[in-house]
PDB file of C-alpha atoms in Angstrom:
ATOM      1  CA  MET A 499     149.108 -29.887 145.348  1.00  0.00           C
ATOM      2  CA  LYS A 500     148.021 -33.485 145.642  1.00  0.00           C
ATOM      3  CA  TYR A 501     148.024 -36.253 143.097  1.00  0.00           C
ATOM      4  CA  HIS A 502     144.273 -36.110 142.530  1.00  0.00           C
ATOM      5  CA  GLU A 503     144.452 -32.336 141.948  1.00  0.00           C
ATOM      6  CA  LEU A 504     146.689 -32.626 138.866  1.00  0.00           C
ATOM      7  CA  GLN A 505     145.200 -31.617 135.541  1.00  0.00           C
ATOM      8  CA  VAL A 506     144.133 -34.518 133.385  1.00  0.00           C
ATOM      9  CA  THR A 507     145.565 -32.863 130.275  1.00  0.00           C
ATOM     10  CA  ALA A 508     149.079 -32.749 131.727  1.00  0.00           C
ATOM     11  CA  ASN A 509     150.091 -35.893 129.803  1.00  0.00           C
ATOM     12  CA  LYS A 510     147.832 -35.497 126.806  1.00  0.00           C
ATOM     13  CA  CYS A 511     148.633 -37.919 124.000  1.00  0.00           C
ATOM     14  CA  ILE A 512     149.618 -36.558 120.602  1.00  0.00           C
ATOM     15  CA  LYS A 513     146.885 -37.144 118.049  1.00  0.00           C
ATOM     16  CA  ARG A 514     147.980 -39.795 115.560  1.00  0.00           C
ATOM     17  CA  VAL A 515     146.928 -38.815 112.062  1.00  0.00           C
ATOM     18  CA  GLY A 516     146.571 -40.883 108.920  1.00  0.00           C
ATOM     19  CA  ARG A 517     145.412 -44.055 110.687  1.00  0.00           C
ATOM     20  CA  GLY A 518     142.202 -44.873 108.830  1.00  0.00           C
ATOM     21  CA  ILE A 519     139.074 -42.973 107.845  1.00  0.00           C
ATOM     22  CA  ALA A 520     137.224 -43.846 111.046  1.00  0.00           C
ATOM     23  CA  SER A 521     139.787 -42.052 113.248  1.00  0.00           C
ATOM     24  CA  GLY A 522     138.675 -38.561 112.224  1.00  0.00           C
ATOM     25  CA  GLN A 523     142.124 -37.565 110.931  1.00  0.00           C
ATOM     26  CA  GLY A 524     142.597 -40.413 108.460  1.00  0.00           C
ATOM     27  CA  LYS A 525     143.386 -40.553 104.747  1.00  0.00           C
ATOM     28  CA  THR A 526     144.671 -36.999 104.072  1.00  0.00           C
ATOM     29  CA  ALA A 527     145.504 -36.460 107.773  1.00  0.00           C
ATOM     30  CA  GLY A 528     143.955 -32.985 107.948  1.00  0.00           C
ATOM     31  CA  ARG A 529     146.061 -31.603 105.089  1.00  0.00           C
ATOM     32  CA  GLY A 530     143.285 -31.301 102.512  1.00  0.00           C
ATOM     33  CA  THR A 531     143.749 -32.716  99.035  1.00  0.00           C
ATOM     34  CA  LYS A 532     146.834 -32.151  96.895  1.00  0.00           C
ATOM     35  CA  GLY A 533     148.796 -28.932  96.660  1.00  0.00           C
ATOM     36  CA  GLN A 534     152.163 -27.876  98.001  1.00  0.00           C
ATOM     37  CA  LYS A 535     150.986 -27.752 101.611  1.00  0.00           C
ATOM     38  CA  ALA A 536     149.774 -31.345 101.438  1.00  0.00           C
ATOM     39  CA  ARG A 537     153.173 -32.700 100.433  1.00  0.00           C
ATOM     40  CA  THR A 538     155.957 -33.825 102.720  1.00  0.00           C
ATOM     41  CA  GLY A 539     159.393 -32.325 102.721  1.00  0.00           C
ATOM     42  CA  LYS A 540     160.320 -28.668 102.413  1.00  0.00           C
ATOM     43  CA  LYS A 541     157.702 -26.274 103.765  1.00  0.00           C
ATOM     44  CA  LEU A 542     156.807 -22.784 102.575  1.00  0.00           C
ATOM     45  CA  ARG A 543     158.602 -19.832 104.100  1.00  0.00           C
ATOM     46  CA  PRO A 544     156.580 -17.946 106.731  1.00  0.00           C
ATOM     47  CA  MET A 545     155.610 -14.878 104.636  1.00  0.00           C
ATOM     48  CA  PHE A 546     154.915 -16.767 101.389  1.00  0.00           C
ATOM     49  CA  ALA A 547     151.881 -15.283  99.640  1.00  0.00           C
ATOM     50  CA  GLY A 548     151.271 -17.871  96.926  1.00  0.00           C
ATOM     51  CA  GLY A 549     152.264 -16.271  93.643  1.00  0.00           C
ATOM     52  CA  SER A 550     151.467 -12.658  94.456  1.00  0.00           C
ATOM     53  CA  GLY A 551     154.258 -10.174  95.098  1.00  0.00           C
ATOM     54  CA  SER A 552     155.901 -10.332  98.484  1.00  0.00           C
ATOM     55  CA  LEU A 553     154.801  -7.938 101.181  1.00  0.00           C
ATOM     56  CA  ALA A 554     158.222  -6.282 101.211  1.00  0.00           C
ATOM     57  CA  ARG A 555     157.941  -5.484  97.497  1.00  0.00           C
ATOM     58  CA  ARG A 556     154.313  -4.329  97.723  1.00  0.00           C
ATOM     59  CA  THR A 557     154.883  -1.756 100.458  1.00  0.00           C
ATOM     60  CA  PRO A 558     155.990   1.663  99.195  1.00  0.00           C
ATOM     61  CA  LYS A 559     159.516   2.900  99.710  1.00  0.00           C
ATOM     62  CA  VAL A 560     159.822   5.376 102.540  1.00  0.00           C
ATOM     63  CA  LYS A 561     161.397   8.615 101.417  1.00  0.00           C
ATOM     64  CA  GLY A 562     163.637  10.851 103.443  1.00  0.00           C
ATOM     65  CA  PHE A 563     165.948  10.212 106.355  1.00  0.00           C
ATOM     66  CA  LYS A 564     165.258   9.970 110.061  1.00  0.00           C
ATOM     67  CA  SER A 565     168.222  11.004 112.132  1.00  0.00           C
ATOM     68  CA  LEU A 566     169.043   8.864 115.148  1.00  0.00           C
ATOM     69  CA  ARG A 567     170.855  11.715 116.883  1.00  0.00           C
ATOM     70  CA  THR A 568     169.096  12.929 120.018  1.00  0.00           C
ATOM     71  CA  PRO A 569     168.370  16.649 119.771  1.00  0.00           C
ATOM     72  CA  ALA A 570     170.018  19.017 122.229  1.00  0.00           C
ATOM     73  CA  GLN A 571     167.999  20.224 125.196  1.00  0.00           C
ATOM     74  CA  VAL A 572     167.305  23.952 125.006  1.00  0.00           C
ATOM     75  CA  VAL A 573     167.955  26.349 127.889  1.00  0.00           C
ATOM     76  CA  TYR A 574     167.230  30.057 127.510  1.00  0.00           C
ATOM     77  CA  LEU A 575     169.669  32.705 128.702  1.00  0.00           C
ATOM     78  CA  ASP A 576     167.287  34.443 131.108  1.00  0.00           C
ATOM     79  CA  HIS A 577     166.880  31.170 133.036  1.00  0.00           C
ATOM     80  CA  LEU A 578     170.574  31.307 133.974  1.00  0.00           C
ATOM     81  CA  ASN A 579     170.024  34.281 136.307  1.00  0.00           C
ATOM     82  CA  VAL A 580     169.257  31.690 139.005  1.00  0.00           C
ATOM     83  CA  PHE A 581     172.975  30.763 139.195  1.00  0.00           C
ATOM     84  CA  LYS A 582     174.341  34.012 140.657  1.00  0.00           C
ATOM     85  CA  GLY A 583     178.124  33.766 140.251  1.00  0.00           C
ATOM     86  CA  LYS A 584     178.027  29.948 140.281  1.00  0.00           C
ATOM     87  CA  THR A 585     178.864  27.296 137.709  1.00  0.00           C
ATOM     88  CA  ALA A 586     176.042  26.115 135.459  1.00  0.00           C
ATOM     89  CA  ASP A 587     176.701  22.663 133.999  1.00  0.00           C
ATOM     90  CA  ASN A 588     174.483  19.725 133.013  1.00  0.00           C
ATOM     91  CA  PHE A 589     174.004  18.494 136.579  1.00  0.00           C
ATOM     92  CA  THR A 590     173.232  21.893 138.118  1.00  0.00           C
ATOM     93  CA  LEU A 591     170.805  22.656 135.277  1.00  0.00           C
ATOM     94  CA  PHE A 592     169.152  19.282 135.915  1.00  0.00           C
ATOM     95  CA  SER A 593     168.866  19.862 139.660  1.00  0.00           C
ATOM     96  CA  ALA A 594     167.346  23.302 138.970  1.00  0.00           C
ATOM     97  CA  GLY A 595     164.715  21.641 136.743  1.00  0.00           C
ATOM     98  CA  LEU A 596     165.765  23.367 133.530  1.00  0.00           C
ATOM     99  CA  ILE A 597     166.573  20.162 131.618  1.00  0.00           C
ATOM    100  CA  SER A 598     165.088  16.668 131.727  1.00  0.00           C
ATOM    101  CA  THR A 599     168.312  14.631 131.845  1.00  0.00           C
ATOM    102  CA  PRO A 600     171.948  15.581 132.464  1.00  0.00           C
ATOM    103  CA  TYR A 601     173.213  12.949 130.013  1.00  0.00           C
ATOM    104  CA  GLN A 602     172.232  14.745 126.786  1.00  0.00           C
ATOM    105  CA  ALA A 603     173.640  17.743 124.972  1.00  0.00           C
ATOM    106  CA  VAL A 604     172.506  21.175 126.181  1.00  0.00           C
ATOM    107  CA  LYS A 605     172.354  24.293 124.010  1.00  0.00           C
ATOM    108  CA  VAL A 606     171.845  27.748 125.482  1.00  0.00           C
ATOM    109  CA  ILE A 607     169.873  30.141 123.280  1.00  0.00           C
ATOM    110  CA  LEU A 608     169.515  33.902 123.643  1.00  0.00           C
ATOM    111  CA  ARG A 609     166.196  35.004 125.113  1.00  0.00           C
ATOM    112  CA  GLY A 610     165.966  37.777 127.651  1.00  0.00           C
ATOM    113  CA  GLU A 611     168.993  39.249 129.396  1.00  0.00           C
ATOM    114  CA  LEU A 612     171.670  37.881 131.696  1.00  0.00           C
ATOM    115  CA  THR A 613     172.101  40.129 134.724  1.00  0.00           C
ATOM    116  CA  GLU A 614     174.348  37.872 136.837  1.00  0.00           C
ATOM    117  CA  SER A 615     177.823  36.513 136.053  1.00  0.00           C
ATOM    118  CA  VAL A 616     177.713  32.766 135.375  1.00  0.00           C
ATOM    119  CA  LYS A 617     180.390  30.181 134.616  1.00  0.00           C
ATOM    120  CA  LEU A 618     178.693  28.256 131.813  1.00  0.00           C
ATOM    121  CA  HIS A 619     179.931  24.679 131.180  1.00  0.00           C
ATOM    122  CA  VAL A 620     177.652  23.159 128.496  1.00  0.00           C
ATOM    123  CA  SER A 621     178.085  21.444 125.139  1.00  0.00           C
ATOM    124  CA  SER A 622     177.012  24.381 122.947  1.00  0.00           C
ATOM    125  CA  ALA A 623     175.673  27.917 122.922  1.00  0.00           C
ATOM    126  CA  SER A 624     174.850  30.461 120.256  1.00  0.00           C
ATOM    127  CA  LYS A 625     177.320  33.259 119.436  1.00  0.00           C
ATOM    128  CA  SER A 626     175.030  35.872 120.935  1.00  0.00           C
ATOM    129  CA  VAL A 627     174.871  33.895 124.199  1.00  0.00           C
ATOM    130  CA  LYS A 628     178.672  33.681 124.406  1.00  0.00           C
ATOM    131  CA  ALA A 629     178.867  37.449 123.942  1.00  0.00           C
ATOM    132  CA  ALA A 630     176.156  38.066 126.552  1.00  0.00           C
ATOM    133  CA  VAL A 631     177.845  35.786 129.116  1.00  0.00           C
ATOM    134  CA  THR A 632     181.220  37.504 128.747  1.00  0.00           C
ATOM    135  CA  LYS A 633     179.524  40.923 128.853  1.00  0.00           C
ATOM    136  CA  ALA A 634     177.879  39.989 132.178  1.00  0.00           C
ATOM    137  CA  GLY A 635     181.280  39.007 133.596  1.00  0.00           C
ATOM    138  CA  GLY A 636     180.969  35.240 133.213  1.00  0.00           C
ATOM    139  CA  THR A 637     182.773  32.617 131.168  1.00  0.00           C
ATOM    140  CA  PHE A 638     181.730  29.979 128.647  1.00  0.00           C
ATOM    141  CA  VAL A 639     183.501  26.614 128.441  1.00  0.00           C
ATOM    142  CA  LYS A 640     182.508  24.020 125.850  1.00  0.00           C
ATOM    143  CA  THR A 641     182.347  20.596 127.516  1.00  0.00           C
ATOM    144  CA  ALA A 642     181.539  17.081 126.388  1.00  0.00           C
ATOM    145  CA  VAL A 643     178.260  15.415 127.297  1.00  0.00           C
ATOM    146  CA  PRO A 644     178.746  13.383 130.507  1.00  0.00           C
ATOM    147  CA  LEU A 645     178.476   9.627 130.136  1.00  0.00           C
ATOM    148  CA  ASN A 646     175.605   7.873 131.841  1.00  0.00           C
ATOM    149  CA  LYS A 647     177.003   5.649 134.579  1.00  0.00           C
ATOM    150  CA  SER A 648     175.252   2.304 134.858  1.00  0.00           C
ATOM    151  CA  THR A 649     173.284   1.857 138.060  1.00  0.00           C
ATOM    152  CA  LYS A 650     174.178  -1.816 138.174  1.00  0.00           C
ATOM    153  CA  THR A 651     176.972  -2.667 140.571  1.00  0.00           C
ATOM    154  CA  THR A 652     178.847  -5.886 140.218  1.00  0.00           C
ATOM    155  CA  GLU A 653     179.205  -7.671 143.504  1.00  0.00           C
ATOM    156  CA  THR A 654     181.778 -10.385 143.912  1.00  0.00           C
ATOM    157  CA  THR A 655     180.860 -13.143 146.281  1.00  0.00           C
ATOM    158  CA  GLU A 656     183.555 -15.069 148.052  1.00  0.00           C
ATOM    159  CA  LYS A 657     183.371 -18.820 147.859  1.00  0.00           C
TER     160      LYS A 657
END
């Protein structure tokens, strides 16, 4: 960029107001006549509505309660026949495409039949699933949800 290519408005002067009626912004300096907004000193707060009720008081109260807990991912019992004699935990269920993320709770629900023995390591399962797993020769172990490891690695640079 060269000197003649600079924008002219780069060093635009601030408009001086209240410097005579011929200047265009003289006398009331663009503030109108009288009123609280024309005065100097303390200004109005951003959401001030001028005598009417505030927006926070006009909006209706929201009833109910929205839980912030993430719901458990559901896996059905007949899907576990894929793991013939192997361990089924969050990561193996994720790699098989049965759940969307391994870092959330997983609940196994009874649907269909379990024909293969499976070592089930998930956060929860229904009573009927626990009975069906032990009947098929497998085991159920309640485990905690694995923590999501941060992908950021801290590198130390030597000086």
